[in-house]
Amino acid sequence: QLRIQDLGLYIEAHGDVKVKSYDAATQQVVYSDVTAFAQTGEATDLIEIEDEQGRILQCTPEHKVFTRNRGYVEAQSLIESDILELTD
């Protein structure tokens, strides 16, 4: 686990960094290069989202989560019928 404020230093020290991503076009989990990142503010509130398998995602309410049925949706706007695309 790496904090966003440490990501720049990590990339400088280790070179290319890949993150687990979801390619909506191919519906495949892929590893993509980090091409940009930013901390947009201090996270004061976190919410927990639990999927049907019991996996938990902690994120800010504004964080966009990919759903199969509605595309990217802010976490705070998820509804019970949304189908999350979470990876292990």
Short mmCIF file of N, CA and C in Angstrom, two decimals:
data_model
loop_
_atom_site.label_atom_id
_atom_site.label_comp_id
_atom_site.label_asym_id
_atom_site.label_seq_id
_atom_site.Cartn_x
_atom_site.Cartn_y
_atom_site.Cartn_z
N GLN A 1 0.85 -1.16 0.00
CA GLN A 1 0.00 0.00 0.00
C GLN A 1 0.90 1.23 0.00
N LEU A 2 0.58 2.18 -0.85
CA LEU A 2 1.41 3.37 -1.02
C LEU A 2 0.52 4.61 -0.93
N ARG A 3 0.91 5.56 -0.10
CA ARG A 3 0.15 6.80 0.01
C ARG A 3 0.44 7.68 -1.20
N ILE A 4 -0.55 8.43 -1.65
CA ILE A 4 -0.40 9.27 -2.85
C ILE A 4 0.75 10.26 -2.69
N GLN A 5 0.96 10.77 -1.49
CA GLN A 5 2.04 11.75 -1.30
C GLN A 5 3.43 11.12 -1.46
N ASP A 6 3.51 9.78 -1.40
CA ASP A 6 4.78 9.09 -1.57
C ASP A 6 4.97 8.53 -2.98
N LEU A 7 3.94 8.61 -3.81
CA LEU A 7 3.99 7.99 -5.13
C LEU A 7 5.08 8.59 -6.02
N GLY A 8 5.21 9.91 -6.03
CA GLY A 8 6.23 10.56 -6.86
C GLY A 8 7.63 10.10 -6.50
N LEU A 9 7.93 10.02 -5.23
CA LEU A 9 9.24 9.55 -4.78
C LEU A 9 9.46 8.09 -5.17
N TYR A 10 8.42 7.30 -5.07
CA TYR A 10 8.54 5.88 -5.42
C TYR A 10 8.83 5.71 -6.91
N ILE A 11 8.13 6.47 -7.75
CA ILE A 11 8.35 6.40 -9.20
C ILE A 11 9.77 6.84 -9.54
N GLU A 12 10.25 7.91 -8.90
CA GLU A 12 11.63 8.37 -9.15
C GLU A 12 12.64 7.29 -8.79
N ALA A 13 12.40 6.58 -7.71
CA ALA A 13 13.34 5.57 -7.23
C ALA A 13 13.26 4.27 -8.01
N HIS A 14 12.07 3.90 -8.49
CA HIS A 14 11.88 2.58 -9.08
C HIS A 14 11.55 2.59 -10.57
N GLY A 15 11.40 3.75 -11.17
CA GLY A 15 11.07 3.80 -12.60
C GLY A 15 9.59 3.57 -12.83
N ASP A 16 9.31 2.86 -13.91
CA ASP A 16 7.92 2.62 -14.29
C ASP A 16 7.14 1.90 -13.20
N VAL A 17 5.93 2.35 -12.99
CA VAL A 17 5.04 1.74 -12.01
C VAL A 17 3.74 1.40 -12.70
N LYS A 18 3.26 0.20 -12.49
CA LYS A 18 1.99 -0.22 -13.08
C LYS A 18 0.96 -0.41 -11.98
N VAL A 19 -0.29 -0.14 -12.32
CA VAL A 19 -1.39 -0.32 -11.38
C VAL A 19 -2.43 -1.23 -12.01
N LYS A 20 -3.09 -1.99 -11.17
CA LYS A 20 -4.16 -2.87 -11.64
C LYS A 20 -5.33 -2.00 -12.07
N SER A 21 -5.83 -2.25 -13.27
CA SER A 21 -6.90 -1.44 -13.84
C SER A 21 -7.93 -2.35 -14.49
N TYR A 22 -9.04 -1.76 -14.88
CA TYR A 22 -10.07 -2.49 -15.61
C TYR A 22 -10.27 -1.82 -16.94
N ASP A 23 -10.11 -2.57 -18.03
CA ASP A 23 -10.32 -2.06 -19.38
C ASP A 23 -11.77 -2.34 -19.74
N ALA A 24 -12.59 -1.30 -19.74
CA ALA A 24 -14.02 -1.47 -20.00
C ALA A 24 -14.28 -1.95 -21.43
N ALA A 25 -13.43 -1.56 -22.36
CA ALA A 25 -13.63 -1.96 -23.76
C ALA A 25 -13.45 -3.46 -23.95
N THR A 26 -12.44 -4.04 -23.30
CA THR A 26 -12.17 -5.48 -23.45
C THR A 26 -12.75 -6.29 -22.30
N GLN A 27 -13.24 -5.60 -21.27
CA GLN A 27 -13.76 -6.24 -20.06
C GLN A 27 -12.72 -7.16 -19.42
N GLN A 28 -11.48 -6.68 -19.40
CA GLN A 28 -10.37 -7.44 -18.85
C GLN A 28 -9.65 -6.62 -17.78
N VAL A 29 -9.09 -7.32 -16.80
CA VAL A 29 -8.21 -6.68 -15.84
C VAL A 29 -6.85 -6.57 -16.51
N VAL A 30 -6.26 -5.37 -16.45
CA VAL A 30 -4.97 -5.13 -17.07
C VAL A 30 -4.08 -4.37 -16.09
N TYR A 31 -2.80 -4.35 -16.36
CA TYR A 31 -1.86 -3.53 -15.60
C TYR A 31 -1.43 -2.38 -16.49
N SER A 32 -1.66 -1.16 -16.05
CA SER A 32 -1.38 0.03 -16.84
C SER A 32 -0.30 0.88 -16.16
N ASP A 33 0.50 1.56 -16.98
CA ASP A 33 1.51 2.47 -16.45
C ASP A 33 0.84 3.66 -15.78
N VAL A 34 1.42 4.13 -14.68
CA VAL A 34 0.98 5.38 -14.06
C VAL A 34 1.53 6.50 -14.94
N THR A 35 0.65 7.27 -15.54
CA THR A 35 1.08 8.36 -16.42
C THR A 35 0.91 9.72 -15.76
N ALA A 36 0.06 9.79 -14.76
CA ALA A 36 -0.16 11.04 -14.02
C ALA A 36 -0.87 10.69 -12.72
N PHE A 37 -0.70 11.54 -11.75
CA PHE A 37 -1.41 11.37 -10.48
C PHE A 37 -1.46 12.71 -9.79
N ALA A 38 -2.42 12.86 -8.91
CA ALA A 38 -2.55 14.11 -8.16
C ALA A 38 -3.33 13.84 -6.90
N GLN A 39 -2.96 14.53 -5.88
CA GLN A 39 -3.77 14.52 -4.67
C GLN A 39 -4.65 15.74 -4.75
N THR A 40 -5.94 15.54 -4.80
CA THR A 40 -6.87 16.65 -5.01
C THR A 40 -7.34 17.30 -3.73
N GLY A 41 -6.94 16.74 -2.61
CA GLY A 41 -7.33 17.30 -1.33
C GLY A 41 -7.04 16.29 -0.23
N GLU A 42 -7.25 16.69 0.97
CA GLU A 42 -7.07 15.78 2.09
C GLU A 42 -8.34 14.96 2.27
N ALA A 43 -8.19 13.67 2.34
CA ALA A 43 -9.34 12.80 2.55
C ALA A 43 -9.76 12.88 4.02
N THR A 44 -10.87 13.51 4.27
CA THR A 44 -11.35 13.62 5.64
C THR A 44 -12.43 12.58 5.91
N ASP A 45 -13.18 12.24 4.88
CA ASP A 45 -14.23 11.24 5.03
C ASP A 45 -13.96 10.08 4.09
N LEU A 46 -14.05 8.88 4.60
CA LEU A 46 -13.94 7.69 3.77
C LEU A 46 -15.21 6.88 3.95
N ILE A 47 -15.61 6.24 2.88
CA ILE A 47 -16.73 5.32 2.97
C ILE A 47 -16.24 3.93 2.62
N GLU A 48 -16.98 2.93 3.04
CA GLU A 48 -16.65 1.54 2.72
C GLU A 48 -17.74 0.98 1.83
N ILE A 49 -17.31 0.32 0.77
CA ILE A 49 -18.23 -0.35 -0.14
C ILE A 49 -17.90 -1.83 -0.07
N GLU A 50 -18.90 -2.65 0.19
CA GLU A 50 -18.69 -4.08 0.25
C GLU A 50 -19.44 -4.75 -0.88
N ASP A 51 -18.73 -5.60 -1.64
CA ASP A 51 -19.40 -6.30 -2.74
C ASP A 51 -19.99 -7.62 -2.24
N GLU A 52 -20.63 -8.35 -3.14
CA GLU A 52 -21.31 -9.58 -2.76
C GLU A 52 -20.36 -10.67 -2.27
N GLN A 53 -19.08 -10.58 -2.65
CA GLN A 53 -18.08 -11.55 -2.20
C GLN A 53 -17.46 -11.16 -0.87
N GLY A 54 -17.90 -10.03 -0.31
CA GLY A 54 -17.37 -9.58 0.97
C GLY A 54 -16.11 -8.74 0.86
N ARG A 55 -15.69 -8.41 -0.37
CA ARG A 55 -14.51 -7.56 -0.54
C ARG A 55 -14.90 -6.12 -0.22
N ILE A 56 -13.99 -5.41 0.42
CA ILE A 56 -14.29 -4.04 0.85
C ILE A 56 -13.34 -3.07 0.17
N LEU A 57 -13.93 -1.99 -0.34
CA LEU A 57 -13.18 -0.89 -0.94
C LEU A 57 -13.41 0.32 -0.07
N GLN A 58 -12.32 0.93 0.39
CA GLN A 58 -12.41 2.20 1.12
C GLN A 58 -12.01 3.31 0.17
N CYS A 59 -12.81 4.35 0.11
CA CYS A 59 -12.50 5.47 -0.78
C CYS A 59 -13.26 6.71 -0.31
N THR A 60 -12.94 7.83 -0.93
CA THR A 60 -13.68 9.05 -0.63
C THR A 60 -15.04 8.97 -1.31
N PRO A 61 -16.02 9.72 -0.83
CA PRO A 61 -17.34 9.69 -1.45
C PRO A 61 -17.33 10.10 -2.93
N GLU A 62 -16.37 10.95 -3.31
CA GLU A 62 -16.30 11.44 -4.69
C GLU A 62 -15.53 10.51 -5.63
N HIS A 63 -14.89 9.49 -5.08
CA HIS A 63 -14.08 8.59 -5.91
C HIS A 63 -14.98 7.87 -6.91
N LYS A 64 -14.55 7.83 -8.17
CA LYS A 64 -15.35 7.15 -9.19
C LYS A 64 -15.03 5.67 -9.22
N VAL A 65 -16.10 4.88 -9.20
CA VAL A 65 -16.02 3.43 -9.20
C VAL A 65 -16.68 2.93 -10.48
N PHE A 66 -16.04 1.95 -11.16
CA PHE A 66 -16.61 1.45 -12.40
C PHE A 66 -17.70 0.41 -12.11
N THR A 67 -18.85 0.62 -12.73
CA THR A 67 -19.95 -0.33 -12.64
C THR A 67 -20.26 -0.85 -14.05
N ARG A 68 -20.65 -2.10 -14.13
CA ARG A 68 -20.98 -2.69 -15.44
C ARG A 68 -22.22 -2.07 -16.05
N ASN A 69 -23.15 -1.64 -15.21
CA ASN A 69 -24.42 -1.16 -15.73
C ASN A 69 -24.49 0.35 -15.94
N ARG A 70 -23.65 1.15 -15.26
CA ARG A 70 -23.74 2.60 -15.42
C ARG A 70 -22.40 3.28 -15.71
N GLY A 71 -21.35 2.48 -15.95
CA GLY A 71 -20.04 3.08 -16.18
C GLY A 71 -19.48 3.63 -14.88
N TYR A 72 -18.70 4.72 -14.96
CA TYR A 72 -18.10 5.30 -13.77
C TYR A 72 -19.12 6.12 -12.99
N VAL A 73 -19.20 5.86 -11.68
CA VAL A 73 -20.16 6.50 -10.79
C VAL A 73 -19.42 6.90 -9.52
N GLU A 74 -19.72 8.10 -8.99
CA GLU A 74 -19.14 8.47 -7.70
C GLU A 74 -19.61 7.48 -6.65
N ALA A 75 -18.71 7.10 -5.76
CA ALA A 75 -19.03 6.11 -4.74
C ALA A 75 -20.27 6.49 -3.94
N GLN A 76 -20.43 7.77 -3.65
CA GLN A 76 -21.58 8.22 -2.87
C GLN A 76 -22.90 8.10 -3.64
N SER A 77 -22.82 7.89 -4.95
CA SER A 77 -24.03 7.79 -5.77
C SER A 77 -24.36 6.36 -6.19
N LEU A 78 -23.62 5.39 -5.66
CA LEU A 78 -23.91 4.00 -5.98
C LEU A 78 -25.29 3.61 -5.46
N ILE A 79 -25.96 2.73 -6.20
CA ILE A 79 -27.26 2.23 -5.77
C ILE A 79 -27.19 0.71 -5.68
N GLU A 80 -28.12 0.11 -5.00
CA GLU A 80 -28.11 -1.33 -4.73
C GLU A 80 -28.02 -2.16 -6.01
N SER A 81 -28.61 -1.70 -7.10
CA SER A 81 -28.61 -2.49 -8.33
C SER A 81 -27.34 -2.35 -9.16
N ASP A 82 -26.41 -1.49 -8.75
CA ASP A 82 -25.15 -1.33 -9.49
C ASP A 82 -24.34 -2.62 -9.40
N ILE A 83 -23.68 -2.95 -10.50
CA ILE A 83 -22.82 -4.13 -10.56
C ILE A 83 -21.39 -3.63 -10.58
N LEU A 84 -20.70 -3.79 -9.45
CA LEU A 84 -19.33 -3.29 -9.32
C LEU A 84 -18.35 -4.16 -10.09
N GLU A 85 -17.32 -3.53 -10.60
CA GLU A 85 -16.22 -4.26 -11.26
C GLU A 85 -14.99 -4.06 -10.39
N LEU A 86 -14.90 -4.86 -9.32
CA LEU A 86 -13.75 -4.82 -8.43
C LEU A 86 -12.85 -6.00 -8.75
N THR A 87 -11.56 -5.77 -8.65
CA THR A 87 -10.60 -6.86 -8.89
C THR A 87 -9.93 -7.22 -7.58
N ASP A 88 -9.39 -8.41 -7.52
CA ASP A 88 -8.68 -8.86 -6.32
C ASP A 88 -7.36 -8.15 -6.19
#
